[in-house]
Amino acid sequence: MSVPSRRWVTTAEGLRLSLLDWGGAGRVLFCLHGHFGQGAIYHMLAAVLAPAWRVVSLDQRGHGFSDHAVTYRRDDYLRDALAVLDGLGIERAVVLGSSLGGVNAYQLAARAPGRVAALIVEDIGAVCRDDLSWCLSWPSAFPTLAAMQRQIHSYFCESAVQRDDGWGFRFDRAGIVQSGQNLNGDWWTDWLASTCPALLLRGGRSEILPVELAEQMAKRRPGCRLQVFPEAGHNINEADPVGYTAAVAAFLAQLP
C-alpha cells in the first residue's frame, strides 16, 4: 500500500491548503470530503485504485490541516479546488465529492467543465436544506480524548487535536456553520449544466438526500446513474467502505 505525501497549496488570498497525494502515473481522481471531514478518509479508496488512478484528496478550507478562513462561500470552495489543480499541474480530473464536497464537485463541473472529466457525488442533492449549528453546543475543549469519544461520534473525533486547554477539533466549527448556511439553496442549474459521466450515490437510510430528489437528479441529467446502498445512511464511505470502493472503482473502470 502506497503512503501519501502531504502537500500544500497557497491560494491567491493567502490561504494555505493541505492535501494528500498518493502519486503515481495514473489518471487523477480529485476527492473533496464533506463538512467536519478531511482528506484522509479516502485512504482505502486510494489503495484499491492504485496504480491505475492517482488519488489527490484535499483538506477543504477550515478542515483537517488546512487554514481556517474568514469566509466559506460557494465560490471560495471552487476557487480553492482550481488553485489545487493548478498548483499540482493537473489539467483535468475525475472529481469525487461527499456531501459538501459533492456540491463543490458538480458546481466545479458546471463552471469549469474543461477541468472535470467525470463526477462522483455522494449523498447530496441539487437542493440543500440543512442547519449545522448543533455543533456549536459541543464543549470548546474536552479534558481527554476518551472524554471526547464518549460524547461525540467517531467521525468527528477523527479530526481531534490536543491543545493547551485540552482536546478540540482541527475543523472550524463556526466556519462550518457559515459554510452550511451558504450551501443551502436550489442548485438545479449547476447540476444540469454539465454533461460529463456522473455517478450519484445515495444511502438508503439517508436523511439528507430524499429518494425522490435522487431519482429526479438521475432522470433529468443525461449520463447520470444512481446507485443506492440500502443499509447506509448519509456517510456511505463510513457505513459500507467495501461496497463504496467497489462502486467507485467500477464506475472509473468504464470511463473512456
Coordinates of C-alpha atoms in Angstrom, one line a residue:
M1 CA 0.0 0.0 0.0
S2 CA 1.4 3.4 -1.0
V3 CA 1.8 6.1 1.5
P4 CA 0.5 9.6 0.5
S5 CA 2.6 12.7 0.6
R6 CA 1.2 15.7 2.4
R7 CA 1.5 18.7 0.1
W8 CA 0.5 22.3 0.4
V9 CA -1.0 24.9 -2.0
T10 CA -1.4 28.6 -1.2
T11 CA -4.4 30.3 -2.7
A12 CA -4.4 33.8 -4.2
E13 CA -6.0 35.1 -0.9
G14 CA -3.1 33.6 1.1
L15 CA -5.0 30.6 2.5
R16 CA -2.7 27.6 3.0
L17 CA -4.5 24.4 1.9
S18 CA -3.3 20.9 2.8
L19 CA -3.8 17.8 0.6
L20 CA -2.8 14.2 0.4
D21 CA -1.3 13.0 -2.9
W22 CA -0.9 9.2 -3.4
G23 CA 1.1 9.9 -6.5
G24 CA 1.7 7.6 -9.4
A25 CA 1.4 8.0 -13.2
G26 CA -2.3 7.1 -13.4
R27 CA -5.3 9.3 -14.2
V28 CA -6.3 11.7 -11.4
L29 CA -9.2 11.3 -9.0
F30 CA -9.6 14.5 -7.1
C31 CA -11.6 13.9 -3.8
L32 CA -13.5 16.5 -1.8
H33 CA -14.8 15.5 1.6
G34 CA -17.9 16.7 3.5
H35 CA -18.4 19.0 6.4
F36 CA -16.3 18.0 9.5
G37 CA -14.2 15.6 7.4
Q38 CA -10.7 15.6 6.0
G39 CA -8.8 14.2 3.0
A40 CA -7.5 11.2 4.9
I41 CA -10.9 9.5 4.7
Y42 CA -10.1 8.3 1.1
H43 CA -7.1 6.2 2.1
M44 CA -8.8 2.8 1.4
L45 CA -10.1 4.0 -1.9
A46 CA -6.6 5.3 -2.9
A47 CA -5.1 1.9 -2.0
V48 CA -7.6 -0.1 -4.1
L49 CA -7.4 2.2 -7.2
A50 CA -3.6 2.4 -7.4
P51 CA -1.7 2.3 -9.7
A52 CA -4.3 3.0 -12.4
W53 CA -5.5 6.1 -10.5
R54 CA -3.6 8.8 -8.7
V55 CA -5.8 9.9 -5.8
V56 CA -5.5 13.5 -4.6
S57 CA -7.6 14.4 -1.6
L58 CA -8.0 18.0 -0.3
D59 CA -8.5 19.2 3.3
Q60 CA -11.0 21.8 2.3
R61 CA -10.8 25.2 3.9
G62 CA -11.5 25.1 7.7
H63 CA -10.9 21.3 7.8
G64 CA -8.0 19.0 8.5
F65 CA -4.6 20.7 8.3
S66 CA -5.8 23.5 6.0
D67 CA -6.1 27.0 7.3
H68 CA -9.3 28.3 8.8
A69 CA -10.8 31.0 6.7
V70 CA -12.8 34.2 7.1
T71 CA -15.5 33.2 4.6
Y72 CA -16.9 29.9 3.4
R73 CA -18.9 31.0 0.3
R74 CA -19.7 28.8 -2.7
D75 CA -17.1 30.5 -4.9
D76 CA -14.5 30.2 -2.2
Y77 CA -14.6 26.4 -2.4
L78 CA -14.5 26.4 -6.2
R79 CA -11.5 28.8 -6.3
D80 CA -9.7 26.5 -3.8
A81 CA -10.3 23.4 -5.9
L82 CA -9.0 25.2 -9.0
A83 CA -6.0 26.5 -7.1
V84 CA -5.1 22.9 -6.1
L85 CA -5.4 21.6 -9.6
D86 CA -3.4 24.4 -10.9
G87 CA -0.8 24.1 -8.2
L88 CA -0.3 20.4 -9.0
G89 CA -0.3 21.0 -12.7
I90 CA -3.4 18.9 -13.2
E91 CA -5.4 20.0 -16.2
R92 CA -8.3 17.6 -15.9
A93 CA -9.5 15.1 -13.3
V94 CA -12.4 13.0 -12.3
V95 CA -13.9 14.7 -9.2
L96 CA -15.4 12.8 -6.3
G97 CA -17.3 14.8 -3.7
S98 CA -19.0 13.7 -0.5
S99 CA -21.9 15.9 0.8
L100 CA -20.4 19.4 0.9
G101 CA -17.8 18.1 -1.5
G102 CA -20.4 16.7 -3.8
V103 CA -22.0 20.2 -4.4
N104 CA -18.5 21.6 -4.8
A105 CA -17.8 18.9 -7.4
Y106 CA -20.9 19.4 -9.5
Q107 CA -20.6 23.2 -9.3
L108 CA -17.0 22.9 -10.4
A109 CA -18.1 20.8 -13.4
A110 CA -20.7 23.4 -14.2
R111 CA -18.4 26.4 -14.1
A112 CA -15.2 24.9 -15.2
P113 CA -16.3 22.0 -17.5
G114 CA -12.9 21.6 -19.1
R115 CA -11.3 20.6 -15.8
V116 CA -13.8 17.8 -14.9
A117 CA -13.7 14.6 -16.8
A118 CA -16.4 12.8 -14.7
L119 CA -18.3 13.3 -11.5
I120 CA -19.0 11.0 -8.5
V121 CA -21.4 12.6 -6.0
E122 CA -22.0 11.0 -2.6
D123 CA -25.4 11.7 -0.9
I124 CA -26.1 15.3 -1.6
G125 CA -28.9 16.8 -3.6
A126 CA -29.5 19.6 -6.2
V127 CA -31.4 21.3 -3.4
C128 CA -29.9 21.6 0.1
R129 CA -31.6 22.5 3.3
D130 CA -29.7 21.9 6.5
D131 CA -28.6 23.6 9.7
L132 CA -25.3 22.7 11.3
S133 CA -25.5 25.0 14.3
W134 CA -25.9 22.0 16.6
C135 CA -22.1 21.6 16.6
L136 CA -21.8 24.9 18.5
S137 CA -23.3 23.2 21.6
W138 CA -20.2 21.0 22.0
P139 CA -17.7 21.9 24.7
S140 CA -14.9 24.2 23.5
A141 CA -12.4 21.6 24.8
F142 CA -12.5 18.1 26.3
P143 CA -10.2 17.0 29.2
T144 CA -9.1 13.8 27.4
L145 CA -9.6 12.2 24.0
A146 CA -11.5 9.4 25.8
A147 CA -14.0 12.0 27.1
M148 CA -14.5 13.4 23.6
Q149 CA -15.0 9.9 22.2
R150 CA -17.7 9.2 24.9
Q151 CA -19.7 12.2 23.9
I152 CA -19.1 12.7 20.1
H153 CA -19.5 10.4 17.2
S154 CA -16.3 8.7 16.0
Y155 CA -16.5 10.5 12.6
F156 CA -15.9 13.9 14.2
C157 CA -13.2 12.5 16.5
E158 CA -11.1 11.7 13.5
S159 CA -10.3 15.4 13.5
A160 CA -9.3 15.6 17.2
V161 CA -6.3 17.5 18.2
Q162 CA -4.6 18.1 21.5
R163 CA -4.2 21.7 22.6
D164 CA -3.0 23.5 25.7
D165 CA -6.6 23.6 27.1
G166 CA -7.4 20.0 26.3
W167 CA -8.8 18.2 23.2
G168 CA -10.5 20.0 20.4
F169 CA -11.1 19.7 16.7
R170 CA -9.0 20.7 13.7
F171 CA -12.1 21.9 11.9
D172 CA -13.5 25.4 12.2
R173 CA -16.9 24.9 13.9
A174 CA -18.2 28.4 13.4
G175 CA -16.9 28.4 9.9
I176 CA -18.7 25.2 9.2
V177 CA -22.0 26.7 10.4
Q178 CA -21.4 29.6 8.0
S179 CA -20.5 27.1 5.2
G180 CA -23.7 25.1 5.8
Q181 CA -25.8 28.2 5.5
N182 CA -24.1 29.1 2.2
L183 CA -24.6 25.5 1.0
N184 CA -28.4 25.8 1.4
G185 CA -30.2 26.7 -1.8
D186 CA -31.5 25.4 -5.1
W187 CA -28.6 24.3 -7.3
W188 CA -30.5 22.5 -10.1
T189 CA -29.0 24.8 -12.7
D190 CA -25.5 23.7 -11.7
W191 CA -26.4 20.1 -11.5
L192 CA -27.9 20.1 -15.0
A193 CA -25.2 22.3 -16.5
S194 CA -22.5 19.6 -17.1
T195 CA -22.6 16.7 -19.4
C196 CA -19.7 14.5 -18.3
P197 CA -20.4 11.0 -17.0
A198 CA -21.8 11.1 -13.4
L199 CA -22.4 8.6 -10.6
L200 CA -24.8 9.6 -7.9
L201 CA -24.5 7.6 -4.7
R202 CA -27.3 7.5 -2.1
G203 CA -27.5 5.9 1.3
G204 CA -30.8 4.1 1.6
R205 CA -31.3 5.5 5.1
S206 CA -30.1 9.0 4.3
E207 CA -31.9 11.9 5.9
I208 CA -30.0 14.3 3.7
L209 CA -30.8 13.2 0.2
P210 CA -34.5 12.2 -0.2
V211 CA -35.1 9.3 -2.6
E212 CA -37.5 11.3 -4.8
L213 CA -34.8 14.0 -5.2
A214 CA -32.1 11.5 -6.0
E215 CA -34.3 9.8 -8.6
Q216 CA -35.1 13.1 -10.2
M217 CA -31.4 14.1 -10.3
A218 CA -30.6 10.9 -12.2
K219 CA -33.6 11.2 -14.5
R220 CA -33.1 14.8 -15.5
R221 CA -29.3 14.8 -16.0
P222 CA -28.0 12.9 -19.1
G223 CA -25.2 10.5 -18.4
C224 CA -26.0 10.1 -14.7
R225 CA -26.5 6.7 -13.0
L226 CA -28.0 6.4 -9.4
Q227 CA -26.7 3.7 -7.1
V228 CA -28.3 3.1 -3.7
F229 CA -26.7 1.5 -0.7
P230 CA -29.8 0.2 1.2
E231 CA -28.2 -0.2 4.7
A232 CA -26.1 3.0 4.6
G233 CA -27.0 6.5 5.9
H234 CA -25.5 9.8 4.8
N235 CA -21.9 8.7 5.1
I236 CA -21.7 5.8 2.7
N237 CA -17.9 5.6 2.7
E238 CA -18.0 5.0 6.5
A239 CA -21.0 2.7 6.6
D240 CA -20.0 0.4 3.7
P241 CA -16.4 1.1 2.7
V242 CA -16.1 -2.1 0.7
G243 CA -19.3 -1.5 -1.3
Y244 CA -18.5 2.2 -1.7
T245 CA -15.0 1.5 -3.0
A246 CA -16.3 -1.2 -5.4
A247 CA -18.9 1.1 -6.8
V248 CA -16.4 3.9 -7.4
A249 CA -13.9 1.5 -8.9
A250 CA -16.5 0.0 -11.3
F251 CA -17.6 3.5 -12.5
L252 CA -14.0 4.6 -13.1
A253 CA -13.2 1.4 -15.0
Q254 CA -15.9 2.1 -17.6
L255 CA -14.8 5.7 -18.3
P256 CA -13.4 6.3 -21.8

